[in-house]
mmCIF file with all atom_site columns, C-alpha atoms in Angstrom:
data_model
loop_
_atom_site.group_PDB
_atom_site.id
_atom_site.type_symbol
_atom_site.label_atom_id
_atom_site.label_alt_id
_atom_site.label_comp_id
_atom_site.label_asym_id
_atom_site.label_entity_id
_atom_site.label_seq_id
_atom_site.pdbx_PDB_ins_code
_atom_site.Cartn_x
_atom_site.Cartn_y
_atom_site.Cartn_z
_atom_site.occupancy
_atom_site.B_iso_or_equiv
_atom_site.pdbx_formal_charge
_atom_site.auth_seq_id
_atom_site.auth_comp_id
_atom_site.auth_asym_id
_atom_site.auth_atom_id
_atom_site.pdbx_PDB_model_num
ATOM 1   C CA . UNK A 1 1   ? 10.569 -24.890 53.757 1.00 39.00 ? 1   UNK A CA 1
ATOM 2   C CA . UNK A 1 2   ? 8.319  -27.717 52.776 1.00 40.00 ? 2   UNK A CA 1
ATOM 3   C CA . UNK A 1 3   ? 5.358  -27.065 50.578 1.00 44.00 ? 3   UNK A CA 1
ATOM 4   C CA . UNK A 1 4   ? 7.003  -24.103 48.864 1.00 41.00 ? 4   UNK A CA 1
ATOM 5   C CA . UNK A 1 5   ? 7.225  -24.116 45.089 1.00 40.00 ? 5   UNK A CA 1
ATOM 6   C CA . UNK A 1 6   ? 8.184  -21.744 42.330 1.00 42.00 ? 6   UNK A CA 1
ATOM 7   C CA . UNK A 1 7   ? 6.816  -21.740 38.800 1.00 43.00 ? 7   UNK A CA 1
ATOM 8   C CA . UNK A 1 8   ? 9.978  -22.094 36.751 1.00 46.00 ? 8   UNK A CA 1
ATOM 9   C CA . UNK A 1 9   ? 8.401  -21.808 33.322 1.00 48.00 ? 9   UNK A CA 1
ATOM 10  C CA . UNK A 1 10  ? 4.937  -20.882 32.181 1.00 50.00 ? 10  UNK A CA 1
ATOM 11  C CA . UNK A 1 11  ? 3.042  -23.753 30.619 1.00 51.00 ? 11  UNK A CA 1
ATOM 12  C CA . UNK A 1 12  ? -0.237 -21.880 30.337 1.00 52.00 ? 12  UNK A CA 1
ATOM 13  C CA . UNK A 1 13  ? -0.863 -19.834 27.227 1.00 57.00 ? 13  UNK A CA 1
ATOM 14  C CA . UNK A 1 14  ? -3.571 -17.509 26.097 1.00 54.00 ? 14  UNK A CA 1
ATOM 15  C CA . UNK A 1 15  ? -3.328 -16.963 22.365 1.00 53.00 ? 15  UNK A CA 1
ATOM 16  C CA . UNK A 1 16  ? -5.672 -13.986 22.549 1.00 51.00 ? 16  UNK A CA 1
ATOM 17  C CA . UNK A 1 17  ? -3.498 -12.181 25.121 1.00 57.00 ? 17  UNK A CA 1
ATOM 18  C CA . UNK A 1 18  ? -2.202 -8.876  23.819 1.00 68.00 ? 18  UNK A CA 1
ATOM 19  C CA . UNK A 1 19  ? -0.566 -7.408  26.913 1.00 69.00 ? 19  UNK A CA 1
ATOM 20  C CA . UNK A 1 20  ? 2.661  -5.719  25.889 1.00 72.00 ? 20  UNK A CA 1
ATOM 21  C CA . UNK A 1 21  ? 3.694  -4.064  29.140 1.00 77.00 ? 21  UNK A CA 1
ATOM 22  C CA . UNK A 1 22  ? 3.039  -4.051  32.862 1.00 79.00 ? 22  UNK A CA 1
ATOM 23  C CA . UNK A 1 23  ? 3.228  -0.554  34.312 1.00 85.00 ? 23  UNK A CA 1
ATOM 24  C CA . UNK A 1 24  ? 2.947  0.117   38.033 1.00 89.00 ? 24  UNK A CA 1
ATOM 25  C CA . UNK A 1 25  ? 1.784  3.682   38.719 1.00 86.00 ? 25  UNK A CA 1
ATOM 26  C CA . UNK A 1 26  ? 2.918  5.226   41.980 1.00 90.00 ? 26  UNK A CA 1
ATOM 27  C CA . UNK A 1 27  ? 1.764  8.602   43.288 1.00 88.00 ? 27  UNK A CA 1
ATOM 28  C CA . UNK A 1 28  ? 4.633  10.346  45.076 1.00 91.00 ? 28  UNK A CA 1
ATOM 29  C CA . UNK A 1 29  ? 4.028  13.445  47.178 1.00 90.00 ? 29  UNK A CA 1
ATOM 30  C CA . UNK A 1 30  ? 7.750  14.251  46.911 1.00 93.00 ? 30  UNK A CA 1
ATOM 31  C CA . UNK A 1 31  ? 8.224  13.651  43.183 1.00 94.00 ? 31  UNK A CA 1
ATOM 32  C CA . UNK A 1 32  ? 11.835 14.840  43.097 1.00 95.00 ? 32  UNK A CA 1
ATOM 33  C CA . UNK A 1 33  ? 12.872 12.582  45.992 1.00 95.00 ? 33  UNK A CA 1
ATOM 34  C CA . UNK A 1 34  ? 11.204 9.588   44.340 1.00 95.00 ? 34  UNK A CA 1
ATOM 35  C CA . UNK A 1 35  ? 12.912 10.322  40.995 1.00 95.00 ? 35  UNK A CA 1
ATOM 36  C CA . UNK A 1 36  ? 16.251 10.706  42.740 1.00 96.00 ? 36  UNK A CA 1
ATOM 37  C CA . UNK A 1 37  ? 15.774 7.375   44.515 1.00 96.00 ? 37  UNK A CA 1
ATOM 38  C CA . UNK A 1 38  ? 14.388 5.195   41.708 1.00 96.00 ? 38  UNK A CA 1
ATOM 39  C CA . UNK A 1 39  ? 16.042 6.774   38.644 1.00 96.00 ? 39  UNK A CA 1
ATOM 40  C CA . UNK A 1 40  ? 19.279 8.246   39.944 1.00 96.00 ? 40  UNK A CA 1
ATOM 41  C CA . UNK A 1 41  ? 20.145 5.873   42.807 1.00 97.00 ? 41  UNK A CA 1
ATOM 42  C CA . UNK A 1 42  ? 18.534 2.549   41.851 1.00 96.00 ? 42  UNK A CA 1
ATOM 43  C CA . UNK A 1 43  ? 19.368 3.229   38.199 1.00 96.00 ? 43  UNK A CA 1
ATOM 44  C CA . UNK A 1 44  ? 16.060 2.750   36.395 1.00 95.00 ? 44  UNK A CA 1
ATOM 45  C CA . UNK A 1 45  ? 16.537 4.568   33.060 1.00 95.00 ? 45  UNK A CA 1
ATOM 46  C CA . UNK A 1 46  ? 13.968 7.201   32.204 1.00 93.00 ? 46  UNK A CA 1
ATOM 47  C CA . UNK A 1 47  ? 12.049 6.234   29.062 1.00 91.00 ? 47  UNK A CA 1
ATOM 48  C CA . UNK A 1 48  ? 10.020 9.416   28.823 1.00 87.00 ? 48  UNK A CA 1
ATOM 49  C CA . UNK A 1 49  ? 8.849  12.266  31.023 1.00 90.00 ? 49  UNK A CA 1
ATOM 50  C CA . UNK A 1 50  ? 5.975  14.698  30.678 1.00 89.00 ? 50  UNK A CA 1
ATOM 51  C CA . UNK A 1 51  ? 5.052  17.987  32.308 1.00 89.00 ? 51  UNK A CA 1
ATOM 52  C CA . UNK A 1 52  ? 1.584  19.464  32.097 1.00 85.00 ? 52  UNK A CA 1
ATOM 53  C CA . UNK A 1 53  ? -0.615 22.217  33.414 1.00 85.00 ? 53  UNK A CA 1
ATOM 54  C CA . UNK A 1 54  ? -0.807 22.995  37.119 1.00 87.00 ? 54  UNK A CA 1
ATOM 55  C CA . UNK A 1 55  ? 2.565  21.394  37.847 1.00 90.00 ? 55  UNK A CA 1
ATOM 56  C CA . UNK A 1 56  ? 1.589  17.911  36.612 1.00 91.00 ? 56  UNK A CA 1
ATOM 57  C CA . UNK A 1 57  ? 4.680  15.717  36.189 1.00 93.00 ? 57  UNK A CA 1
ATOM 58  C CA . UNK A 1 58  ? 5.286  12.091  35.326 1.00 92.00 ? 58  UNK A CA 1
ATOM 59  C CA . UNK A 1 59  ? 8.391  10.070  34.599 1.00 93.00 ? 59  UNK A CA 1
ATOM 60  C CA . UNK A 1 60  ? 8.193  6.581   33.127 1.00 91.00 ? 60  UNK A CA 1
ATOM 61  C CA . UNK A 1 61  ? 11.136 4.481   34.234 1.00 95.00 ? 61  UNK A CA 1
ATOM 62  C CA . UNK A 1 62  ? 12.299 1.281   32.560 1.00 94.00 ? 62  UNK A CA 1
ATOM 63  C CA . UNK A 1 63  ? 12.572 -1.567  35.060 1.00 92.00 ? 63  UNK A CA 1
ATOM 64  C CA . UNK A 1 64  ? 13.667 -4.201  32.563 1.00 90.00 ? 64  UNK A CA 1
ATOM 65  C CA . UNK A 1 65  ? 11.436 -7.232  32.327 1.00 87.00 ? 65  UNK A CA 1
ATOM 66  C CA . UNK A 1 66  ? 8.255  -6.863  34.361 1.00 88.00 ? 66  UNK A CA 1
ATOM 67  C CA . UNK A 1 67  ? 6.324  -9.685  35.960 1.00 83.00 ? 67  UNK A CA 1
ATOM 68  C CA . UNK A 1 68  ? 3.126  -9.694  37.952 1.00 79.00 ? 68  UNK A CA 1
ATOM 69  C CA . UNK A 1 69  ? 3.549  -11.857 41.025 1.00 83.00 ? 69  UNK A CA 1
ATOM 70  C CA . UNK A 1 70  ? 0.257  -12.959 42.515 1.00 83.00 ? 70  UNK A CA 1
ATOM 71  C CA . UNK A 1 71  ? 0.494  -14.577 45.912 1.00 84.00 ? 71  UNK A CA 1
ATOM 72  C CA . UNK A 1 72  ? -1.952 -15.543 48.620 1.00 84.00 ? 72  UNK A CA 1
ATOM 73  C CA . UNK A 1 73  ? -1.765 -14.217 52.209 1.00 86.00 ? 73  UNK A CA 1
ATOM 74  C CA . UNK A 1 74  ? 0.098  -17.320 53.433 1.00 87.00 ? 74  UNK A CA 1
ATOM 75  C CA . UNK A 1 75  ? 2.820  -16.751 50.820 1.00 88.00 ? 75  UNK A CA 1
ATOM 76  C CA . UNK A 1 76  ? 3.104  -13.066 51.750 1.00 89.00 ? 76  UNK A CA 1
ATOM 77  C CA . UNK A 1 77  ? 3.431  -13.980 55.428 1.00 90.00 ? 77  UNK A CA 1
ATOM 78  C CA . UNK A 1 78  ? 6.181  -16.476 54.563 1.00 90.00 ? 78  UNK A CA 1
ATOM 79  C CA . UNK A 1 79  ? 8.092  -13.954 52.385 1.00 91.00 ? 79  UNK A CA 1
ATOM 80  C CA . UNK A 1 80  ? 7.774  -11.280 55.097 1.00 92.00 ? 80  UNK A CA 1
ATOM 81  C CA . UNK A 1 81  ? 9.163  -13.753 57.632 1.00 93.00 ? 81  UNK A CA 1
ATOM 82  C CA . UNK A 1 82  ? 12.091 -14.731 55.374 1.00 92.00 ? 82  UNK A CA 1
ATOM 83  C CA . UNK A 1 83  ? 12.992 -11.141 54.444 1.00 94.00 ? 83  UNK A CA 1
ATOM 84  C CA . UNK A 1 84  ? 12.287 -9.280  57.680 1.00 94.00 ? 84  UNK A CA 1
ATOM 85  C CA . UNK A 1 85  ? 11.514 -11.743 60.449 1.00 94.00 ? 85  UNK A CA 1
ATOM 86  C CA . UNK A 1 86  ? 7.961  -10.449 60.927 1.00 92.00 ? 86  UNK A CA 1
ATOM 87  C CA . UNK A 1 87  ? 4.715  -9.680  59.114 1.00 90.00 ? 87  UNK A CA 1
ATOM 88  C CA . UNK A 1 88  ? 4.821  -6.410  57.169 1.00 90.00 ? 88  UNK A CA 1
ATOM 89  C CA . UNK A 1 89  ? 1.175  -6.223  56.128 1.00 78.00 ? 89  UNK A CA 1
ATOM 90  C CA . UNK A 1 90  ? -0.605 -6.581  52.836 1.00 73.00 ? 90  UNK A CA 1
ATOM 91  C CA . UNK A 1 91  ? -0.449 -4.334  49.839 1.00 79.00 ? 91  UNK A CA 1
ATOM 92  C CA . UNK A 1 92  ? 1.746  -3.737  46.849 1.00 86.00 ? 92  UNK A CA 1
ATOM 93  C CA . UNK A 1 93  ? 5.460  -4.416  47.101 1.00 91.00 ? 93  UNK A CA 1
ATOM 94  C CA . UNK A 1 94  ? 7.927  -3.912  44.274 1.00 93.00 ? 94  UNK A CA 1
ATOM 95  C CA . UNK A 1 95  ? 10.867 -6.278  43.799 1.00 93.00 ? 95  UNK A CA 1
ATOM 96  C CA . UNK A 1 96  ? 13.972 -5.400  41.809 1.00 94.00 ? 96  UNK A CA 1
ATOM 97  C CA . UNK A 1 97  ? 16.450 -8.021  40.637 1.00 93.00 ? 97  UNK A CA 1
ATOM 98  C CA . UNK A 1 98  ? 19.997 -6.685  40.833 1.00 94.00 ? 98  UNK A CA 1
ATOM 99  C CA . UNK A 1 99  ? 23.492 -8.077  40.384 1.00 94.00 ? 99  UNK A CA 1
ATOM 100 C CA . UNK A 1 100 ? 24.833 -6.898  43.766 1.00 95.00 ? 100 UNK A CA 1
ATOM 101 C CA . UNK A 1 101 ? 22.157 -7.249  46.447 1.00 96.00 ? 101 UNK A CA 1
ATOM 102 C CA . UNK A 1 102 ? 24.309 -6.063  49.345 1.00 97.00 ? 102 UNK A CA 1
ATOM 103 C CA . UNK A 1 103 ? 25.767 -3.106  47.443 1.00 96.00 ? 103 UNK A CA 1
ATOM 104 C CA . UNK A 1 104 ? 22.411 -1.906  46.104 1.00 96.00 ? 104 UNK A CA 1
ATOM 105 C CA . UNK A 1 105 ? 20.807 -2.231  49.545 1.00 97.00 ? 105 UNK A CA 1
ATOM 106 C CA . UNK A 1 106 ? 23.567 -0.098  51.069 1.00 97.00 ? 106 UNK A CA 1
ATOM 107 C CA . UNK A 1 107 ? 23.279 2.451   48.247 1.00 96.00 ? 107 UNK A CA 1
ATOM 108 C CA . UNK A 1 108 ? 19.499 2.739   48.612 1.00 97.00 ? 108 UNK A CA 1
ATOM 109 C CA . UNK A 1 109 ? 19.748 3.123   52.387 1.00 97.00 ? 109 UNK A CA 1
ATOM 110 C CA . UNK A 1 110 ? 22.255 5.932   51.891 1.00 97.00 ? 110 UNK A CA 1
ATOM 111 C CA . UNK A 1 111 ? 19.723 7.570   49.555 1.00 96.00 ? 111 UNK A CA 1
ATOM 112 C CA . UNK A 1 112 ? 17.010 7.594   52.199 1.00 95.00 ? 112 UNK A CA 1
ATOM 113 C CA . UNK A 1 113 ? 15.412 4.154   52.257 1.00 97.00 ? 113 UNK A CA 1
ATOM 114 C CA . UNK A 1 114 ? 14.975 2.410   55.591 1.00 97.00 ? 114 UNK A CA 1
ATOM 115 C CA . UNK A 1 115 ? 16.227 -1.149  55.749 1.00 98.00 ? 115 UNK A CA 1
ATOM 116 C CA . UNK A 1 116 ? 13.565 -3.413  57.233 1.00 97.00 ? 116 UNK A CA 1
ATOM 117 C CA . UNK A 1 117 ? 15.417 -6.648  56.483 1.00 97.00 ? 117 UNK A CA 1
ATOM 118 C CA . UNK A 1 118 ? 19.154 -6.861  55.827 1.00 98.00 ? 118 UNK A CA 1
ATOM 119 C CA . UNK A 1 119 ? 20.276 -8.952  52.826 1.00 98.00 ? 119 UNK A CA 1
ATOM 120 C CA . UNK A 1 120 ? 19.865 -12.645 53.597 1.00 97.00 ? 120 UNK A CA 1
ATOM 121 C CA . UNK A 1 121 ? 19.903 -15.847 51.619 1.00 96.00 ? 121 UNK A CA 1
ATOM 122 C CA . UNK A 1 122 ? 16.463 -17.345 51.025 1.00 91.00 ? 122 UNK A CA 1
ATOM 123 C CA . UNK A 1 123 ? 15.476 -21.023 50.755 1.00 86.00 ? 123 UNK A CA 1
ATOM 124 C CA . UNK A 1 124 ? 15.072 -20.517 46.986 1.00 84.00 ? 124 UNK A CA 1
ATOM 125 C CA . UNK A 1 125 ? 18.698 -19.377 46.611 1.00 90.00 ? 125 UNK A CA 1
ATOM 126 C CA . UNK A 1 126 ? 18.454 -15.641 46.246 1.00 92.00 ? 126 UNK A CA 1
ATOM 127 C CA . UNK A 1 127 ? 19.822 -12.861 48.401 1.00 96.00 ? 127 UNK A CA 1
ATOM 128 C CA . UNK A 1 128 ? 16.889 -10.679 49.473 1.00 96.00 ? 128 UNK A CA 1
ATOM 129 C CA . UNK A 1 129 ? 16.591 -7.460  51.441 1.00 97.00 ? 129 UNK A CA 1
ATOM 130 C CA . UNK A 1 130 ? 13.500 -5.388  52.257 1.00 97.00 ? 130 UNK A CA 1
ATOM 131 C CA . UNK A 1 131 ? 13.341 -1.604  52.427 1.00 97.00 ? 131 UNK A CA 1
ATOM 132 C CA . UNK A 1 132 ? 10.824 1.160   53.035 1.00 96.00 ? 132 UNK A CA 1
ATOM 133 C CA . UNK A 1 133 ? 11.366 3.432   50.043 1.00 95.00 ? 133 UNK A CA 1
ATOM 134 C CA . UNK A 1 134 ? 10.096 6.803   48.803 1.00 92.00 ? 134 UNK A CA 1
ATOM 135 C CA . UNK A 1 135 ? 6.522  7.135   47.579 1.00 89.00 ? 135 UNK A CA 1
ATOM 136 C CA . UNK A 1 136 ? 5.308  4.934   50.429 1.00 89.00 ? 136 UNK A CA 1
ATOM 137 C CA . UNK A 1 137 ? 6.506  1.684   48.879 1.00 92.00 ? 137 UNK A CA 1
ATOM 138 C CA . UNK A 1 138 ? 8.092  -1.371  50.373 1.00 94.00 ? 138 UNK A CA 1
ATOM 139 C CA . UNK A 1 139 ? 10.624 -2.865  48.009 1.00 95.00 ? 139 UNK A CA 1
ATOM 140 C CA . UNK A 1 140 ? 12.561 -6.085  47.861 1.00 94.00 ? 140 UNK A CA 1
ATOM 141 C CA . UNK A 1 141 ? 16.022 -6.059  46.344 1.00 95.00 ? 141 UNK A CA 1
ATOM 142 C CA . UNK A 1 142 ? 17.038 -9.548  45.239 1.00 93.00 ? 142 UNK A CA 1
ATOM 143 C CA . UNK A 1 143 ? 20.093 -11.136 43.682 1.00 94.00 ? 143 UNK A CA 1
ATOM 144 C CA . UNK A 1 144 ? 19.745 -14.605 42.192 1.00 92.00 ? 144 UNK A CA 1
ATOM 145 C CA . UNK A 1 145 ? 22.436 -16.935 43.569 1.00 95.00 ? 145 UNK A CA 1
ATOM 146 C CA . UNK A 1 146 ? 21.541 -19.916 41.357 1.00 88.00 ? 146 UNK A CA 1
ATOM 147 C CA . UNK A 1 147 ? 20.307 -20.362 37.813 1.00 85.00 ? 147 UNK A CA 1
ATOM 148 C CA . UNK A 1 148 ? 16.736 -21.567 37.175 1.00 76.00 ? 148 UNK A CA 1
ATOM 149 C CA . UNK A 1 149 ? 17.747 -25.156 36.215 1.00 80.00 ? 149 UNK A CA 1
ATOM 150 C CA . UNK A 1 150 ? 19.679 -25.549 39.500 1.00 81.00 ? 150 UNK A CA 1
ATOM 151 C CA . UNK A 1 151 ? 16.828 -24.065 41.529 1.00 74.00 ? 151 UNK A CA 1
ATOM 152 C CA . UNK A 1 152 ? 14.298 -26.317 39.776 1.00 71.00 ? 152 UNK A CA 1
ATOM 153 C CA . UNK A 1 153 ? 16.105 -29.371 41.202 1.00 76.00 ? 153 UNK A CA 1
ATOM 154 C CA . UNK A 1 154 ? 15.454 -28.264 44.793 1.00 72.00 ? 154 UNK A CA 1
ATOM 155 C CA . UNK A 1 155 ? 12.658 -29.904 46.788 1.00 67.00 ? 155 UNK A CA 1
ATOM 156 C CA . UNK A 1 156 ? 9.341  -28.080 46.439 1.00 62.00 ? 156 UNK A CA 1
ATOM 157 C CA . UNK A 1 157 ? 10.241 -26.211 43.268 1.00 63.00 ? 157 UNK A CA 1
ATOM 158 C CA . UNK A 1 158 ? 8.665  -26.696 39.869 1.00 60.00 ? 158 UNK A CA 1
ATOM 159 C CA . UNK A 1 159 ? 5.841  -25.473 37.710 1.00 56.00 ? 159 UNK A CA 1
ATOM 160 C CA . UNK A 1 160 ? 2.181  -25.367 38.671 1.00 54.00 ? 160 UNK A CA 1
ATOM 161 C CA . UNK A 1 161 ? 1.537  -28.223 36.199 1.00 53.00 ? 161 UNK A CA 1
ATOM 162 C CA . UNK A 1 162 ? 4.030  -30.456 38.029 1.00 53.00 ? 162 UNK A CA 1
ATOM 163 C CA . UNK A 1 163 ? 2.229  -30.117 41.372 1.00 43.00 ? 163 UNK A CA 1
#
């Protein structure tokens, strides 16, 4: 796909930045089903959990390294097309890097997720699938098929500074 690029390495710094963690907060009507899916099936380890008055419950799950991916509508349309063959709409989508994209997709579907897009190789050399998951989230499961240096050699890839 021409005109597509990936920032391989950050070249922009902000010495005053003090962000230590990105946490995505999701409200789940069926808390137990969401915990079963994300913690027990996907395998996100529980860091800490709290229970409070009036049945208040929260579980903080470790998703490894977090990134904030900011994309414009054209990019979202392109990703939707690659992963599912059609536009899925705007909003928040979570993406989880895994070591076995096909196996994890099958496992999550067996746990109640609906597969929107079967695992398929992308132009940027990853194996991506898209699922509707508990707590009203769409998720992408992706497995990298090439290392960053190899991907950086592909046409259209590079850092924002190189464009």
